[in-house]
Short mmCIF file of C-alpha atoms in Angstrom, two decimals:
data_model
loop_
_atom_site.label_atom_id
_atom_site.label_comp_id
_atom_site.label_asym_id
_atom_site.label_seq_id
_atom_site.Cartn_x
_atom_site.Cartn_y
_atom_site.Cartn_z
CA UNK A 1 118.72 -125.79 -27.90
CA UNK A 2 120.04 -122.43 -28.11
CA UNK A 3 118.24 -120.05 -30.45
CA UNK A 4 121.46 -119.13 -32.05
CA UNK A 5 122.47 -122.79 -33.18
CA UNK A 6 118.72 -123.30 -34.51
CA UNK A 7 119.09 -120.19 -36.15
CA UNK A 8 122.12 -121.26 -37.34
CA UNK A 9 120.63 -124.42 -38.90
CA UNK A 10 117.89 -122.47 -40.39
CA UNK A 11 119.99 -120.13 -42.18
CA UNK A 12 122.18 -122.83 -43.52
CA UNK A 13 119.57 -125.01 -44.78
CA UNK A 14 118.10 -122.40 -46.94
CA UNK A 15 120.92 -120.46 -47.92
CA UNK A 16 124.16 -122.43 -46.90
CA UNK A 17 124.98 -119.88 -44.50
CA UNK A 18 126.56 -119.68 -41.25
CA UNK A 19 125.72 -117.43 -38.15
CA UNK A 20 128.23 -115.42 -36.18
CA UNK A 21 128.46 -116.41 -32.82
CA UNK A 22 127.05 -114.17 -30.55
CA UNK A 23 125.48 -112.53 -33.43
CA UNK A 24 128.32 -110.46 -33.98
CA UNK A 25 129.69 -108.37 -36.93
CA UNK A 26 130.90 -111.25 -39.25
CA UNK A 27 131.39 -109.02 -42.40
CA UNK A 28 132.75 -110.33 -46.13
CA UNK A 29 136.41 -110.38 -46.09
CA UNK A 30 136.70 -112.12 -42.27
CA UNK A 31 138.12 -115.28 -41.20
CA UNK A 32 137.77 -117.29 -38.38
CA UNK A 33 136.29 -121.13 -37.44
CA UNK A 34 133.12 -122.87 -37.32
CA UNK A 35 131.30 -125.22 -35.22
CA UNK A 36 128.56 -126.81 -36.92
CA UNK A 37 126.94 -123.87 -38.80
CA UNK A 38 128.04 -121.11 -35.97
CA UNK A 39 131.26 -119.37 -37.72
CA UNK A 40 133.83 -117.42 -35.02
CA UNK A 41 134.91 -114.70 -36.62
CA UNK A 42 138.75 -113.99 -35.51
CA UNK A 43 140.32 -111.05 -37.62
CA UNK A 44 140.19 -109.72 -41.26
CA UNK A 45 141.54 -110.56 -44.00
CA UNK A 46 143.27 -106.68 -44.48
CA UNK A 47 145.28 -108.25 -41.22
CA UNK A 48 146.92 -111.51 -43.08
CA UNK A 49 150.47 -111.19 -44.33
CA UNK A 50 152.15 -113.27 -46.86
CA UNK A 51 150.87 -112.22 -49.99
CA UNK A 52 147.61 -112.87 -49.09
CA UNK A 53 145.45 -109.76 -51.25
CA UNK A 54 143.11 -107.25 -49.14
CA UNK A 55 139.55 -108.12 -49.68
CA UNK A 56 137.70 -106.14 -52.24
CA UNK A 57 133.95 -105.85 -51.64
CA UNK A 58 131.05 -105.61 -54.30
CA UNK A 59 127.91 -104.70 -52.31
CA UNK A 60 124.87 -106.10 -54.18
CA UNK A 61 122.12 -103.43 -53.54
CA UNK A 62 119.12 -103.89 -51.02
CA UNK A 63 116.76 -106.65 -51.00
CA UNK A 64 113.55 -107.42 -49.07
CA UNK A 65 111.41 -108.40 -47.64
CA UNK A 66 111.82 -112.34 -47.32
CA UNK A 67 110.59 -115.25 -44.50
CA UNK A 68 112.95 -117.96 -44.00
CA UNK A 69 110.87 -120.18 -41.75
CA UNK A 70 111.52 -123.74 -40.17
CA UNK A 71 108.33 -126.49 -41.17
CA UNK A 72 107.42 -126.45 -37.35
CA UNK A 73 106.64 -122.87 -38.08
CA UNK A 74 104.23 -120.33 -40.05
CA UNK A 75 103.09 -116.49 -40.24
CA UNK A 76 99.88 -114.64 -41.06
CA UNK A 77 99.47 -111.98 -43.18
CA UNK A 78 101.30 -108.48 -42.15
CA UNK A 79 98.42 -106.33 -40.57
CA UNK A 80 98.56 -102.51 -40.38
CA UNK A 81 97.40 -100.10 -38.53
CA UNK A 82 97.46 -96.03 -38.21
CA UNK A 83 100.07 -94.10 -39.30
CA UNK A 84 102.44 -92.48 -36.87
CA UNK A 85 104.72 -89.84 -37.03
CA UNK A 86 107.77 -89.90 -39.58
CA UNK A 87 105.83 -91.08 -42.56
CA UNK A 88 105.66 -94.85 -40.30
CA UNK A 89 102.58 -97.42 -39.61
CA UNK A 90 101.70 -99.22 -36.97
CA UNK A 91 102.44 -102.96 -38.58
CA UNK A 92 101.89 -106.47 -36.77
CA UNK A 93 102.13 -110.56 -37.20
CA UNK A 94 100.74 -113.10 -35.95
CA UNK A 95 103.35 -116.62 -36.04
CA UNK A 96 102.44 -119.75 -34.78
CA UNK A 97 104.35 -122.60 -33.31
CA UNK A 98 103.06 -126.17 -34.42
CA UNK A 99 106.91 -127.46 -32.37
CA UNK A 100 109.63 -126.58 -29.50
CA UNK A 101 112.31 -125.00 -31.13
CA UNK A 102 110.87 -123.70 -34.39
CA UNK A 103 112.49 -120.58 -35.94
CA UNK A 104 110.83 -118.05 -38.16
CA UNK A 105 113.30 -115.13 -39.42
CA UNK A 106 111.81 -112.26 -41.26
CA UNK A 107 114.17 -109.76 -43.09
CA UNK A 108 112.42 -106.59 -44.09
CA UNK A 109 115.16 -105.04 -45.69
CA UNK A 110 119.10 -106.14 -46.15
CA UNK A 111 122.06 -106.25 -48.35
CA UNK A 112 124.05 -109.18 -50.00
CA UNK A 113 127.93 -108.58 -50.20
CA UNK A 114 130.82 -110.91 -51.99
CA UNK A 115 133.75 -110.86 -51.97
CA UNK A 116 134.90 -109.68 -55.23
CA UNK A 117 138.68 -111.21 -55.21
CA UNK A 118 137.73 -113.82 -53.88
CA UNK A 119 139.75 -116.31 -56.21
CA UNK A 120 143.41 -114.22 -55.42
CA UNK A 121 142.23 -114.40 -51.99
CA UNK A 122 141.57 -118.29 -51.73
CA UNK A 123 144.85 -119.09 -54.30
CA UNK A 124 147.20 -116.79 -51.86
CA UNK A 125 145.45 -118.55 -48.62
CA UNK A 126 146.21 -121.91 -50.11
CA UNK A 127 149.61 -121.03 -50.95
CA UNK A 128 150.16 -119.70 -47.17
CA UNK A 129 148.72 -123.13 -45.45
CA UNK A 130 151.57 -124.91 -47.18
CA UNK A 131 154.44 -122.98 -45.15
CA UNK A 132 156.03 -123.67 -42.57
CA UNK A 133 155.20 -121.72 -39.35
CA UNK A 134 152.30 -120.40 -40.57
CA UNK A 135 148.76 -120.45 -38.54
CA UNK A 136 146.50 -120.94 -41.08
CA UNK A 137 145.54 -124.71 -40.19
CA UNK A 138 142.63 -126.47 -41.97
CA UNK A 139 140.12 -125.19 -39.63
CA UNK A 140 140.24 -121.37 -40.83
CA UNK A 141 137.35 -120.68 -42.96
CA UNK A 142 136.90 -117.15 -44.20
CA UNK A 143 133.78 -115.01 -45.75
CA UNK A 144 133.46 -114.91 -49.68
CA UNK A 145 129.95 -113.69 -48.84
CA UNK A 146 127.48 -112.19 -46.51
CA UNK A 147 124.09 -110.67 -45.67
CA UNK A 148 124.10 -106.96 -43.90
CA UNK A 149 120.27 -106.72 -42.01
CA UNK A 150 118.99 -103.10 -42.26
CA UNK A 151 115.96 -104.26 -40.52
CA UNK A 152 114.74 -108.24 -39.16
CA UNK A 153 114.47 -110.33 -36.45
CA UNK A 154 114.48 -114.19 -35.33
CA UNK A 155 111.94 -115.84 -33.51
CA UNK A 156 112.27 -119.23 -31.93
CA UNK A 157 108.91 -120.93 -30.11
CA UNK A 158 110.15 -123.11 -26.25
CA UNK A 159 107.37 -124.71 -26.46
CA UNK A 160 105.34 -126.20 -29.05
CA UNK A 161 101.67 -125.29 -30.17
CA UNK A 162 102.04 -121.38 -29.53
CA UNK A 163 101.18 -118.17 -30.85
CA UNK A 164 102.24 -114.83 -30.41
CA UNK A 165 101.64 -111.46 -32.14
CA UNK A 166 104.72 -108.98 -33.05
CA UNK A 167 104.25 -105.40 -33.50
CA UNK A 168 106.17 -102.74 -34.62
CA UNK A 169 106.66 -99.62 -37.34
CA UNK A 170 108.20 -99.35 -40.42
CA UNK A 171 107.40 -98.47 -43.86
CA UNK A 172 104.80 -100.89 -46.02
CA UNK A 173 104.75 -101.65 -49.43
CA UNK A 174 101.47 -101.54 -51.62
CA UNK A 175 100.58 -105.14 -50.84
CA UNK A 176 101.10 -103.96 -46.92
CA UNK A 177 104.10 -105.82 -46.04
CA UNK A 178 106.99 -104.11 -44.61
CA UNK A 179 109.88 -102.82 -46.29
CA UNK A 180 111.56 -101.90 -42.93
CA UNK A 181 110.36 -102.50 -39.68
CA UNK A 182 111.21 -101.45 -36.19
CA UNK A 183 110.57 -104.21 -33.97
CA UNK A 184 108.85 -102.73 -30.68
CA UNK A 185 107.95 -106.32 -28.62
CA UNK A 186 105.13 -108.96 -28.17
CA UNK A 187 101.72 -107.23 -28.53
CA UNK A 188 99.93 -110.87 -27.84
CA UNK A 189 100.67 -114.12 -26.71
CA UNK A 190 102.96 -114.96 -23.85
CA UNK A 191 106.59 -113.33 -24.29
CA UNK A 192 108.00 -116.30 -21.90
CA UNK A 193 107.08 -118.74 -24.68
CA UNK A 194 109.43 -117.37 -26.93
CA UNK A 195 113.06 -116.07 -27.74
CA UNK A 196 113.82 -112.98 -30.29
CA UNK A 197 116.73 -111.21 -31.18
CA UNK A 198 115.94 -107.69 -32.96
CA UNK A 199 118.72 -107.81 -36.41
CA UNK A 200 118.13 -104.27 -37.17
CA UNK A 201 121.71 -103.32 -37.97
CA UNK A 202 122.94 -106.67 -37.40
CA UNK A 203 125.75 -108.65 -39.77
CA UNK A 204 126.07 -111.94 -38.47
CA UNK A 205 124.67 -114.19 -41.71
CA UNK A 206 128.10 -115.63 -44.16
CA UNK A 207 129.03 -117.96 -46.92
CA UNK A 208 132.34 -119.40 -46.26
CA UNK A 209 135.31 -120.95 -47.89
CA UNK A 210 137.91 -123.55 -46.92
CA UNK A 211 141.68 -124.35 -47.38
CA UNK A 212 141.13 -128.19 -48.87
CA UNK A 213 144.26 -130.37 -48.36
CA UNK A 214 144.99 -132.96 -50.88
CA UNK A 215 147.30 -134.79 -48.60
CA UNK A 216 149.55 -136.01 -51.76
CA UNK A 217 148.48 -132.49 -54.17
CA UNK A 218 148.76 -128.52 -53.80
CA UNK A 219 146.58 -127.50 -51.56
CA UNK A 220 143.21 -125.80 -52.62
CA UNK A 221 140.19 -123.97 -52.16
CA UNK A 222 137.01 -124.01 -52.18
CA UNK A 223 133.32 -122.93 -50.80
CA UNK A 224 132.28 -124.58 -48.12
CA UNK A 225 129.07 -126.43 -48.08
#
């Protein structure tokens, strides 16, 4: 099991999102498939013709920090350490591993988008599945929402009953837990027991939507669960 697709399943499970494949840049306002809970992003909406309406996107403001963790999982308490240059500390975590292919994803600091139009959007999409020649067949699914990571990462155990420390920097809040974080590696355990993707920067978390054909009525929309 990849650590993507139990990512993937994470994510959805507590916040109905999907996961980019490949982590990639999966941004409000895209459209592409899915498999399962991985979405494929293909193009942007800005690139759709037939009436279909640019996207129009309200970012939220910054949020953080926040655990999403699988039941086969769990995490200490944030230690820190010395301050280092740049106004940083030296910040760590212990998370343990009770089964194989538990994920724990920690987001220190991010940013929720929607998409603003996204009614005009999903009316003009529905609209363009119902003539002829077009592409948009009943698998396209596109963004109405989305998480931008300033700072996170994903862990994911290969073998059950393990532990392993993460360190890094980044700035704490008064109760010690970070409000950004730098992820520099494994300070303890055995690195070979786990997989970890740094998300500093990284887009790849979306709530979709879906054409939904009524076979015998005008085709609709709607979020897709």
């Amino acid at each position: 099991m990849s650590l993507l697709n139990k990512a993937a399943d994470l994510m959805h499970r507590e916040r109905g999102l999907f996961v980019a494949n490949g982590w990639a840049r999966a941004e409000c306002g895209s459209y592409g498939e899915r498999d399962s809970h991985v979405y494929e992003r293909l193009g942007n909406l800005k690139q759709v013709n037939g009436g279909v309406p640019d996207p129009v996107v309200d970012r939220l403001g910054g949020f953080g920090p926040r655990w999403f963790i699988d039941k086969g999982a769990s995490a200490g308490n944030w230690q820190v350490g010395a301050k280092v240059p740049g106004g940083l500390f030296g910040v760590s975590v212990k998370l343990t591993f009770s089964s194989k292919h538990a994920v724990a994803c920690f987001l220190a600091d991010y940013e929720e988008t929607q998409l603003r139009n996204s009614e005009k959007v999903g009316d003009a999409l529905a609209e363009l599945y119902r003539k002829k020649g077009n592409d948009w067949t009943i698998k396209r699914k596109w963004a109405i929402g989305g998480i931008e990571v300033k700072s996170g990462f994903i862990v994911m155990s290969n073998e059950k009953d393990v532990s392993v420390t993460l360190a890094g920097q980044g700035r704490v809040s008064a109760s010690g837990v970070p409000i950004s974080f730098d992820l520099a590696g494994v300070q303890s355990g055995t690195s070979s027991s786990i997989e970890m993707i740094d998300l500093k920067g990284k887009a790849p978390f979306v709530l979709l939507a879906e054409v939904k054909d009524g076979l015998f009525s005008k085709a609709s929309w709607g979020p897709l669960g």
